Coordinates of C-alpha atoms in Angstrom, one line a residue:
M1 CA 0.5 0.2 -0.2
H2 CA 2.7 2.3 0.6
F3 CA 5.2 1.7 -2.3
P4 CA 4.1 4.6 -4.9
T5 CA 4.5 6.4 -2.0
L6 CA 8.2 5.1 -1.2
L7 CA 8.8 6.0 -5.4
L8 CA 7.4 9.4 -5.4
L9 CA 10.9 10.1 -2.4
L10 CA 12.9 8.6 -4.7
I11 CA 12.7 10.6 -7.8
P12 CA 14.8 13.6 -7.5
T13 CA 13.2 17.3 -7.5
V14 CA 14.3 18.9 -10.9
Q15 CA 14.1 22.9 -10.0
A16 CA 12.5 25.4 -12.3
I17 CA 14.2 28.2 -13.5
N18 CA 13.5 31.3 -15.3
E19 CA 14.6 31.2 -19.6
Y20 CA 14.5 33.9 -21.8
T21 CA 15.6 35.1 -25.6
T22 CA 18.8 37.1 -26.4
I23 CA 18.9 40.0 -27.4
A24 CA 21.2 42.8 -29.7
N25 CA 22.8 45.9 -28.8
V26 CA 24.3 45.2 -25.7
P27 CA 26.0 47.9 -23.5
K28 CA 29.5 46.2 -22.4
P29 CA 29.7 45.4 -18.7
G30 CA 31.4 48.2 -16.8
A31 CA 31.8 47.2 -13.9
C32 CA 34.9 45.0 -16.4
G33 CA 36.4 48.4 -17.6
N34 CA 34.0 47.8 -20.8
S35 CA 31.9 51.1 -23.2
G36 CA 31.1 51.3 -25.9
T37 CA 27.4 48.7 -27.4
L38 CA 27.9 44.7 -28.9
P39 CA 25.3 45.0 -31.7
G40 CA 25.4 41.6 -32.2
G41 CA 24.8 40.2 -28.6
G42 CA 26.3 39.6 -25.6
W43 CA 30.0 38.5 -24.6
I44 CA 28.7 34.8 -23.2
A45 CA 32.6 34.3 -20.1
N46 CA 34.2 32.0 -18.1
K47 CA 33.3 34.1 -14.6
A48 CA 32.0 37.5 -14.3
C49 CA 34.9 39.6 -16.0
G50 CA 36.1 37.1 -17.5
Y51 CA 37.8 34.9 -20.4
V52 CA 34.7 35.9 -23.5
M53 CA 33.6 32.7 -24.8
G54 CA 31.8 33.8 -27.5
T55 CA 28.5 35.7 -28.3
A56 CA 25.4 35.2 -27.3
V57 CA 23.3 36.1 -30.4
A58 CA 20.2 37.8 -30.8
G59 CA 17.4 35.8 -31.4
Q60 CA 18.3 32.3 -28.9
R61 CA 17.8 31.8 -25.8
F62 CA 19.5 31.2 -22.1
D63 CA 17.9 30.2 -19.0
V64 CA 19.1 31.6 -15.7
E65 CA 19.9 29.5 -12.8
K66 CA 21.3 33.0 -11.0
T67 CA 22.6 36.1 -11.3
S68 CA 25.0 38.2 -9.3
S69 CA 25.2 40.6 -7.8
A70 CA 25.9 43.1 -10.3
G71 CA 24.0 40.9 -12.8
F72 CA 25.4 38.8 -14.3
H73 CA 24.1 35.6 -14.8
F74 CA 25.2 32.3 -14.7
G75 CA 23.2 29.9 -16.7
R76 CA 22.9 27.6 -20.0
Y77 CA 22.9 28.9 -23.9
R78 CA 21.0 27.4 -25.6
G79 CA 22.2 28.6 -29.7
T80 CA 22.4 27.9 -33.2
G81 CA 24.9 25.0 -33.5
G82 CA 25.3 25.2 -29.1
N83 CA 24.3 24.2 -25.6
F84 CA 26.7 24.8 -23.1
C85 CA 26.4 26.1 -19.5
T86 CA 28.3 30.1 -19.5
W87 CA 27.7 33.8 -17.5
I88 CA 26.4 36.1 -19.7
L89 CA 25.6 40.3 -19.6
P90 CA 24.2 42.3 -17.6
S91 CA 21.2 43.4 -20.3
S92 CA 21.7 40.5 -22.7
L93 CA 18.0 39.7 -22.2
N94 CA 14.9 40.3 -22.8
L95 CA 12.6 39.9 -19.3
N96 CA 9.9 39.9 -21.6
T97 CA 10.2 36.5 -23.0
G98 CA 10.5 33.8 -19.5
V99 CA 9.6 30.5 -19.8
S100 CA 9.6 28.3 -16.9
V101 CA 12.3 25.1 -17.9
G102 CA 14.5 22.7 -15.7
S103 CA 17.8 23.6 -14.0
S104 CA 20.3 22.0 -15.4
C105 CA 24.0 24.0 -14.8
S106 CA 25.3 23.4 -11.9
D107 CA 27.3 25.6 -9.5
A108 CA 30.2 22.2 -10.2
T109 CA 30.1 23.4 -13.6
A110 CA 30.4 27.0 -12.6
S111 CA 33.6 26.3 -10.6
A112 CA 35.2 24.0 -12.8
M113 CA 34.8 26.9 -16.0
C114 CA 36.8 29.0 -13.3
D115 CA 39.4 27.0 -14.0
R116 CA 41.0 28.7 -18.1
N117 CA 42.4 24.9 -18.3
H118 CA 39.1 24.3 -18.4
F119 CA 38.2 25.5 -21.8
G120 CA 41.6 27.0 -23.8
K121 CA 44.6 26.4 -23.6
D122 CA 47.5 28.4 -25.3
F123 CA 46.8 32.0 -24.1
D124 CA 48.6 35.6 -24.7
S125 CA 49.1 35.8 -21.1
P126 CA 49.0 34.0 -17.4
P127 CA 45.9 34.3 -15.4
H128 CA 45.0 37.2 -14.0
Q129 CA 47.4 38.9 -16.3
G130 CA 46.6 41.0 -19.8
D131 CA 43.5 42.4 -19.6
G132 CA 41.8 42.1 -22.8
A133 CA 44.6 44.0 -24.1
I134 CA 47.0 42.9 -26.7
T135 CA 49.5 41.6 -26.3
V136 CA 50.1 39.8 -28.9
P137 CA 49.2 41.5 -32.3
L138 CA 47.2 40.0 -35.2
S139 CA 46.4 41.0 -39.1
L140 CA 43.2 39.4 -39.7
V141 CA 42.9 40.0 -43.3
G142 CA 41.8 36.8 -45.2
C143 CA 40.4 34.8 -41.8
P144 CA 36.7 34.2 -41.2
G145 CA 35.5 34.7 -37.9
F146 CA 32.8 32.9 -35.9
Y147 CA 30.8 34.6 -33.1
N148 CA 30.5 31.2 -31.6
Y149 CA 32.7 28.2 -31.7
F150 CA 31.9 25.7 -28.4
V151 CA 28.6 23.2 -28.6
D152 CA 28.7 21.6 -24.9
S153 CA 29.6 22.4 -21.6
N154 CA 32.9 19.7 -22.5
F155 CA 34.8 22.5 -24.3
L156 CA 36.3 19.7 -25.5
S157 CA 35.3 20.6 -29.1
G158 CA 33.5 22.7 -31.3
A159 CA 32.1 23.6 -34.8
F160 CA 32.6 27.1 -36.0
Q161 CA 28.8 28.6 -35.5
D162 CA 27.3 32.3 -35.8
P163 CA 29.5 33.7 -39.3
V164 CA 30.0 37.2 -38.2
P165 CA 28.7 39.6 -40.2
F166 CA 31.5 42.2 -41.2
N167 CA 33.8 42.4 -43.4
M168 CA 37.5 41.2 -41.8
A169 CA 39.1 43.5 -44.3
T170 CA 38.7 46.0 -42.4
T171 CA 38.9 45.5 -39.4
T172 CA 42.1 46.5 -37.6
G173 CA 44.1 46.3 -34.4
G174 CA 44.1 42.7 -33.9
G175 CA 44.9 40.5 -31.3
Y176 CA 45.2 36.6 -29.7
R177 CA 43.9 35.2 -26.2
Y178 CA 43.5 31.8 -26.4
T179 CA 42.9 28.6 -28.3
T180 CA 40.5 25.8 -28.0
R181 CA 41.6 22.3 -25.8
D182 CA 41.0 21.3 -29.3
G183 CA 43.2 23.6 -31.4
Q184 CA 40.9 24.3 -33.5
A185 CA 39.7 27.6 -33.0
S186 CA 41.5 30.9 -31.7
M187 CA 39.8 33.5 -29.4
V188 CA 40.9 37.2 -31.5
R189 CA 39.5 40.8 -31.4
A190 CA 39.6 43.4 -33.3
T191 CA 38.4 47.3 -33.9
V192 CA 35.3 47.0 -36.5
A193 CA 34.9 49.7 -38.9
E194 CA 31.5 49.1 -39.4
Y195 CA 30.8 49.1 -35.6
G196 CA 33.7 51.5 -34.4
Q197 CA 34.0 49.2 -31.5
V198 CA 36.4 46.4 -30.4
I199 CA 34.7 42.8 -30.9
W200 CA 35.9 39.7 -29.9
F201 CA 35.5 36.0 -31.8
F202 CA 37.0 33.6 -33.3
V203 CA 38.8 32.8 -36.1
P204 CA 40.0 29.2 -37.0
R205 CA 43.8 29.8 -35.8
S206 CA 45.5 28.3 -39.1
C207 CA 45.1 30.8 -40.0
I208 CA 47.3 32.5 -37.9
A209 CA 48.9 30.5 -37.1
A210 CA 51.5 32.0 -39.2
Q211 CA 51.3 35.0 -36.4
L212 CA 51.7 32.7 -32.9
P213 CA 55.0 33.2 -30.6
G214 CA 56.6 30.5 -29.1
G215 CA 55.6 29.4 -25.8
L216 CA 52.2 31.1 -25.1
N217 CA 50.1 30.9 -21.3
N218 CA 49.3 27.0 -20.5
D219 CA 49.6 28.0 -16.9
G220 CA 45.9 26.7 -14.6
G221 CA 44.6 28.3 -11.4
D222 CA 43.4 30.8 -12.6
G223 CA 40.5 31.3 -10.2
C224 CA 36.8 33.0 -9.6

């Protein structure tokens, strides 16, 4: 008589959270020393004010697990070809589009992402140095650019997604930041003439390999 009750007790509960639509023209985070606007959508990163890991392009979905006091959201980005846990900038979501979904990104995942070696290798500088400044200059002319590469929360491999809509031939001030763990994609930055803004995006590492110096940094322990 009590067996059904026991079964109910063994079924784990799934916390309900809200999922929202991502938007364009997102303000860069002043809390991280940035200014300007991101036309394509808000940056996604390994932590608040951390390493850029892509762009939550407008019109996709994001599940909010938690929000920091500064307004950064941690949760699941459901993008064009990716579906993984990450942080997103404040003001990146249309808060009028919320729907209830099940929780799927844990504190353990957020903690693992604090170590930059969890998602990348061959960084331009040791942990807590560089802060996005150009230490390895690049020419990106002739390279294809993509807003996104990662596909899941393992960050072991990926696929180029969301081609950038601007003309790579007019970019200036190119700089290298890191390479994905599979060695196929590199995160770079450049000033985009059409926007008058510094934009971060991925290019094939093979396109810039000849410009990279030896001795790129693989120290871990970045922390949160």
